[in-house]
Amino acid sequence: QVLMVESGGGVVQAGGSLRLSCAADGSIFSFSSNAMGWYRQAPGKQRELVARISGGGTTGYADSVKGRFTISRDNAKNTVYLQMNSLKPEDTAVYYCNTDPPVVVNGKNYWGKGTPVTVSS
């Protein structure tokens, strides 16, 4: 069961930009009424929430990305975006979208495949 599909990752030099997209299956959960988040997991580290947006559009960011990343959503398209500017090597990670808190399926947090981002120095 695929609830969310992330795309837009790639390899970019430090200082560059990427825009991630996440298409959600609105038939499974009510996209517009749920807060959505972008999470990332770097090699050897725990997954962390880096940006979130409420159903009404209120946003919040981790200190490490504040001022560089912008989260947005299009409720008509069941899609959430992450604009990433001024990328740093420490932003290298696999990026996932999910509700905040994450969707639970069969007693476990659901996670999609994510989209990898590599920032070279």
PDB file of C-alpha atoms in Angstrom:
ATOM      1  CA  GLN A   1       0.000   0.000   0.000  1.00  0.00           C
ATOM      2  CA  VAL A   2       1.598   3.243  -1.192  1.00  0.00           C
ATOM      3  CA  LEU A   3       0.397   6.310   0.633  1.00  0.00           C
ATOM      4  CA  MET A   4       2.985   8.868  -0.423  1.00  0.00           C
ATOM      5  CA  VAL A   5       5.479   9.118  -3.292  1.00  0.00           C
ATOM      6  CA  GLU A   6       8.450  11.437  -2.956  1.00  0.00           C
ATOM      7  CA  SER A   7      10.404  12.814  -5.927  1.00  0.00           C
ATOM      8  CA  GLY A   8      12.836  15.534  -6.927  1.00  0.00           C
ATOM      9  CA  GLY A   9      15.999  14.474  -5.171  1.00  0.00           C
ATOM     10  CA  GLY A  10      19.387  14.341  -6.830  1.00  0.00           C
ATOM     11  CA  VAL A  11      23.008  15.381  -6.665  1.00  0.00           C
ATOM     12  CA  VAL A  12      23.772  19.076  -6.304  1.00  0.00           C
ATOM     13  CA  GLN A  13      26.781  21.182  -5.395  1.00  0.00           C
ATOM     14  CA  ALA A  14      26.894  23.104  -2.142  1.00  0.00           C
ATOM     15  CA  GLY A  15      24.988  26.349  -2.492  1.00  0.00           C
ATOM     16  CA  GLY A  16      22.597  24.860  -5.015  1.00  0.00           C
ATOM     17  CA  SER A  17      18.857  24.282  -4.872  1.00  0.00           C
ATOM     18  CA  LEU A  18      16.393  21.434  -5.225  1.00  0.00           C
ATOM     19  CA  ARG A  19      12.615  21.211  -5.057  1.00  0.00           C
ATOM     20  CA  LEU A  20      11.109  18.053  -3.633  1.00  0.00           C
ATOM     21  CA  SER A  21       7.539  16.941  -4.245  1.00  0.00           C
ATOM     22  CA  CYS A  22       5.347  14.451  -2.455  1.00  0.00           C
ATOM     23  CA  ALA A  23       2.108  13.122  -3.903  1.00  0.00           C
ATOM     24  CA  ALA A  24      -0.235  11.649  -1.305  1.00  0.00           C
ATOM     25  CA  ASP A  25      -3.087   9.208  -1.778  1.00  0.00           C
ATOM     26  CA  GLY A  26      -6.027  11.281  -0.608  1.00  0.00           C
ATOM     27  CA  SER A  27      -8.352   8.267  -0.722  1.00  0.00           C
ATOM     28  CA  ILE A  28      -6.526   6.730   2.232  1.00  0.00           C
ATOM     29  CA  PHE A  29      -6.446   9.726   4.563  1.00  0.00           C
ATOM     30  CA  SER A  30      -7.754  13.270   4.554  1.00  0.00           C
ATOM     31  CA  PHE A  31      -4.804  15.182   3.135  1.00  0.00           C
ATOM     32  CA  SER A  32      -6.162  18.688   3.607  1.00  0.00           C
ATOM     33  CA  SER A  33      -6.958  18.242   7.282  1.00  0.00           C
ATOM     34  CA  ASN A  34      -3.616  16.717   8.240  1.00  0.00           C
ATOM     35  CA  ALA A  35      -0.372  18.454   9.062  1.00  0.00           C
ATOM     36  CA  MET A  36       2.315  17.270   6.671  1.00  0.00           C
ATOM     37  CA  GLY A  37       6.020  17.081   7.245  1.00  0.00           C
ATOM     38  CA  TRP A  38       9.286  16.526   5.465  1.00  0.00           C
ATOM     39  CA  TYR A  39      11.650  14.258   7.303  1.00  0.00           C
ATOM     40  CA  ARG A  40      15.208  13.222   6.497  1.00  0.00           C
ATOM     41  CA  GLN A  41      17.550  10.463   7.500  1.00  0.00           C
ATOM     42  CA  ALA A  42      21.261  10.821   7.001  1.00  0.00           C
ATOM     43  CA  PRO A  43      23.554   7.769   7.010  1.00  0.00           C
ATOM     44  CA  GLY A  44      24.064   6.513  10.537  1.00  0.00           C
ATOM     45  CA  LYS A  45      21.594   8.983  12.016  1.00  0.00           C
ATOM     46  CA  GLN A  46      18.007   8.889  13.173  1.00  0.00           C
ATOM     47  CA  ARG A  47      15.210  10.224  11.013  1.00  0.00           C
ATOM     48  CA  GLU A  48      14.343  13.814  11.888  1.00  0.00           C
ATOM     49  CA  LEU A  49      11.515  16.204  11.063  1.00  0.00           C
ATOM     50  CA  VAL A  50      12.903  19.228   9.219  1.00  0.00           C
ATOM     51  CA  ALA A  51       9.748  21.066   8.130  1.00  0.00           C
ATOM     52  CA  ARG A  52       6.028  20.855   8.758  1.00  0.00           C
ATOM     53  CA  ILE A  53       2.913  22.591   7.517  1.00  0.00           C
ATOM     54  CA  SER A  54      -0.524  22.481   9.089  1.00  0.00           C
ATOM     55  CA  GLY A  55      -3.684  21.942   7.109  1.00  0.00           C
ATOM     56  CA  GLY A  56      -4.213  25.695   7.303  1.00  0.00           C
ATOM     57  CA  GLY A  57      -0.716  26.516   6.078  1.00  0.00           C
ATOM     58  CA  THR A  58       1.163  27.346   9.270  1.00  0.00           C
ATOM     59  CA  THR A  59       4.783  26.300   8.882  1.00  0.00           C
ATOM     60  CA  GLY A  60       7.603  25.309  11.196  1.00  0.00           C
ATOM     61  CA  TYR A  61      11.253  24.396  10.612  1.00  0.00           C
ATOM     62  CA  ALA A  62      14.160  22.762  12.339  1.00  0.00           C
ATOM     63  CA  ASP A  63      16.846  25.266  13.271  1.00  0.00           C
ATOM     64  CA  SER A  64      19.283  23.567  10.892  1.00  0.00           C
ATOM     65  CA  VAL A  65      17.177  24.467   7.831  1.00  0.00           C
ATOM     66  CA  LYS A  66      15.407  27.641   8.921  1.00  0.00           C
ATOM     67  CA  GLY A  67      15.830  30.395   6.363  1.00  0.00           C
ATOM     68  CA  ARG A  68      16.966  27.972   3.645  1.00  0.00           C
ATOM     69  CA  PHE A  69      14.054  25.534   3.225  1.00  0.00           C
ATOM     70  CA  THR A  70      10.423  26.369   2.473  1.00  0.00           C
ATOM     71  CA  ILE A  71       7.548  23.917   2.800  1.00  0.00           C
ATOM     72  CA  SER A  72       4.280  24.425   0.948  1.00  0.00           C
ATOM     73  CA  ARG A  73       1.230  22.419   0.036  1.00  0.00           C
ATOM     74  CA  ASP A  74      -1.449  22.226  -2.639  1.00  0.00           C
ATOM     75  CA  ASN A  75      -4.503  20.617  -1.082  1.00  0.00           C
ATOM     76  CA  ALA A  76      -6.285  20.388  -4.449  1.00  0.00           C
ATOM     77  CA  LYS A  77      -3.464  18.161  -5.720  1.00  0.00           C
ATOM     78  CA  ASN A  78      -2.781  16.311  -2.443  1.00  0.00           C
ATOM     79  CA  THR A  79       0.822  17.406  -2.830  1.00  0.00           C
ATOM     80  CA  VAL A  80       3.408  18.879  -0.484  1.00  0.00           C
ATOM     81  CA  TYR A  81       6.643  20.525  -1.597  1.00  0.00           C
ATOM     82  CA  LEU A  82      10.009  21.358  -0.089  1.00  0.00           C
ATOM     83  CA  GLN A  83      12.071  24.094  -1.708  1.00  0.00           C
ATOM     84  CA  MET A  84      15.658  23.717  -0.568  1.00  0.00           C
ATOM     85  CA  ASN A  85      18.088  26.571  -1.182  1.00  0.00           C
ATOM     86  CA  SER A  86      21.679  27.203  -0.124  1.00  0.00           C
ATOM     87  CA  LEU A  87      22.197  23.492   0.293  1.00  0.00           C
ATOM     88  CA  LYS A  88      25.049  22.257   2.465  1.00  0.00           C
ATOM     89  CA  PRO A  89      26.848  18.897   2.514  1.00  0.00           C
ATOM     90  CA  GLU A  90      25.199  18.198   5.883  1.00  0.00           C
ATOM     91  CA  ASP A  91      21.815  18.266   4.123  1.00  0.00           C
ATOM     92  CA  THR A  92      22.756  15.003   2.421  1.00  0.00           C
ATOM     93  CA  ALA A  93      20.095  12.449   3.377  1.00  0.00           C
ATOM     94  CA  VAL A  94      17.093  10.519   2.165  1.00  0.00           C
ATOM     95  CA  TYR A  95      14.054  12.775   2.391  1.00  0.00           C
ATOM     96  CA  TYR A  96      10.593  11.476   3.214  1.00  0.00           C
ATOM     97  CA  CYS A  97       7.202  13.080   3.510  1.00  0.00           C
ATOM     98  CA  ASN A  98       4.547  11.962   5.934  1.00  0.00           C
ATOM     99  CA  THR A  99       1.834  13.315   8.123  1.00  0.00           C
ATOM    100  CA  ASP A 100       2.944  14.827  11.420  1.00  0.00           C
ATOM    101  CA  PRO A 101       2.816  12.643  13.422  1.00  0.00           C
ATOM    102  CA  PRO A 102       3.478   9.845  10.887  1.00  0.00           C
ATOM    103  CA  VAL A 103       0.678   7.702   9.537  1.00  0.00           C
ATOM    104  CA  VAL A 104       0.325   4.374  11.336  1.00  0.00           C
ATOM    105  CA  VAL A 105      -0.415   1.303   9.231  1.00  0.00           C
ATOM    106  CA  ASN A 106      -0.850  -2.096  10.862  1.00  0.00           C
ATOM    107  CA  GLY A 107       0.592  -0.753  14.087  1.00  0.00           C
ATOM    108  CA  LYS A 108       3.748   0.702  12.536  1.00  0.00           C
ATOM    109  CA  ASN A 109       4.710   4.128  11.243  1.00  0.00           C
ATOM    110  CA  TYR A 110       4.360   4.134   7.461  1.00  0.00           C
ATOM    111  CA  TRP A 111       7.307   5.347   5.401  1.00  0.00           C
ATOM    112  CA  GLY A 112       7.582   5.565   1.644  1.00  0.00           C
ATOM    113  CA  LYS A 113      10.768   5.012  -0.348  1.00  0.00           C
ATOM    114  CA  GLY A 114      11.910   8.601   0.045  1.00  0.00           C
ATOM    115  CA  THR A 115      14.046  10.575  -2.379  1.00  0.00           C
ATOM    116  CA  PRO A 116      17.822  10.822  -1.925  1.00  0.00           C
ATOM    117  CA  VAL A 117      19.597  14.164  -1.820  1.00  0.00           C
ATOM    118  CA  THR A 118      23.369  14.388  -2.102  1.00  0.00           C
ATOM    119  CA  VAL A 119      25.137  17.714  -1.658  1.00  0.00           C
ATOM    120  CA  SER A 120      28.758  17.753  -2.734  1.00  0.00           C
ATOM    121  CA  SER A 121      31.295  20.205  -1.348  1.00  0.00           C
TER     122      SER A 121
END
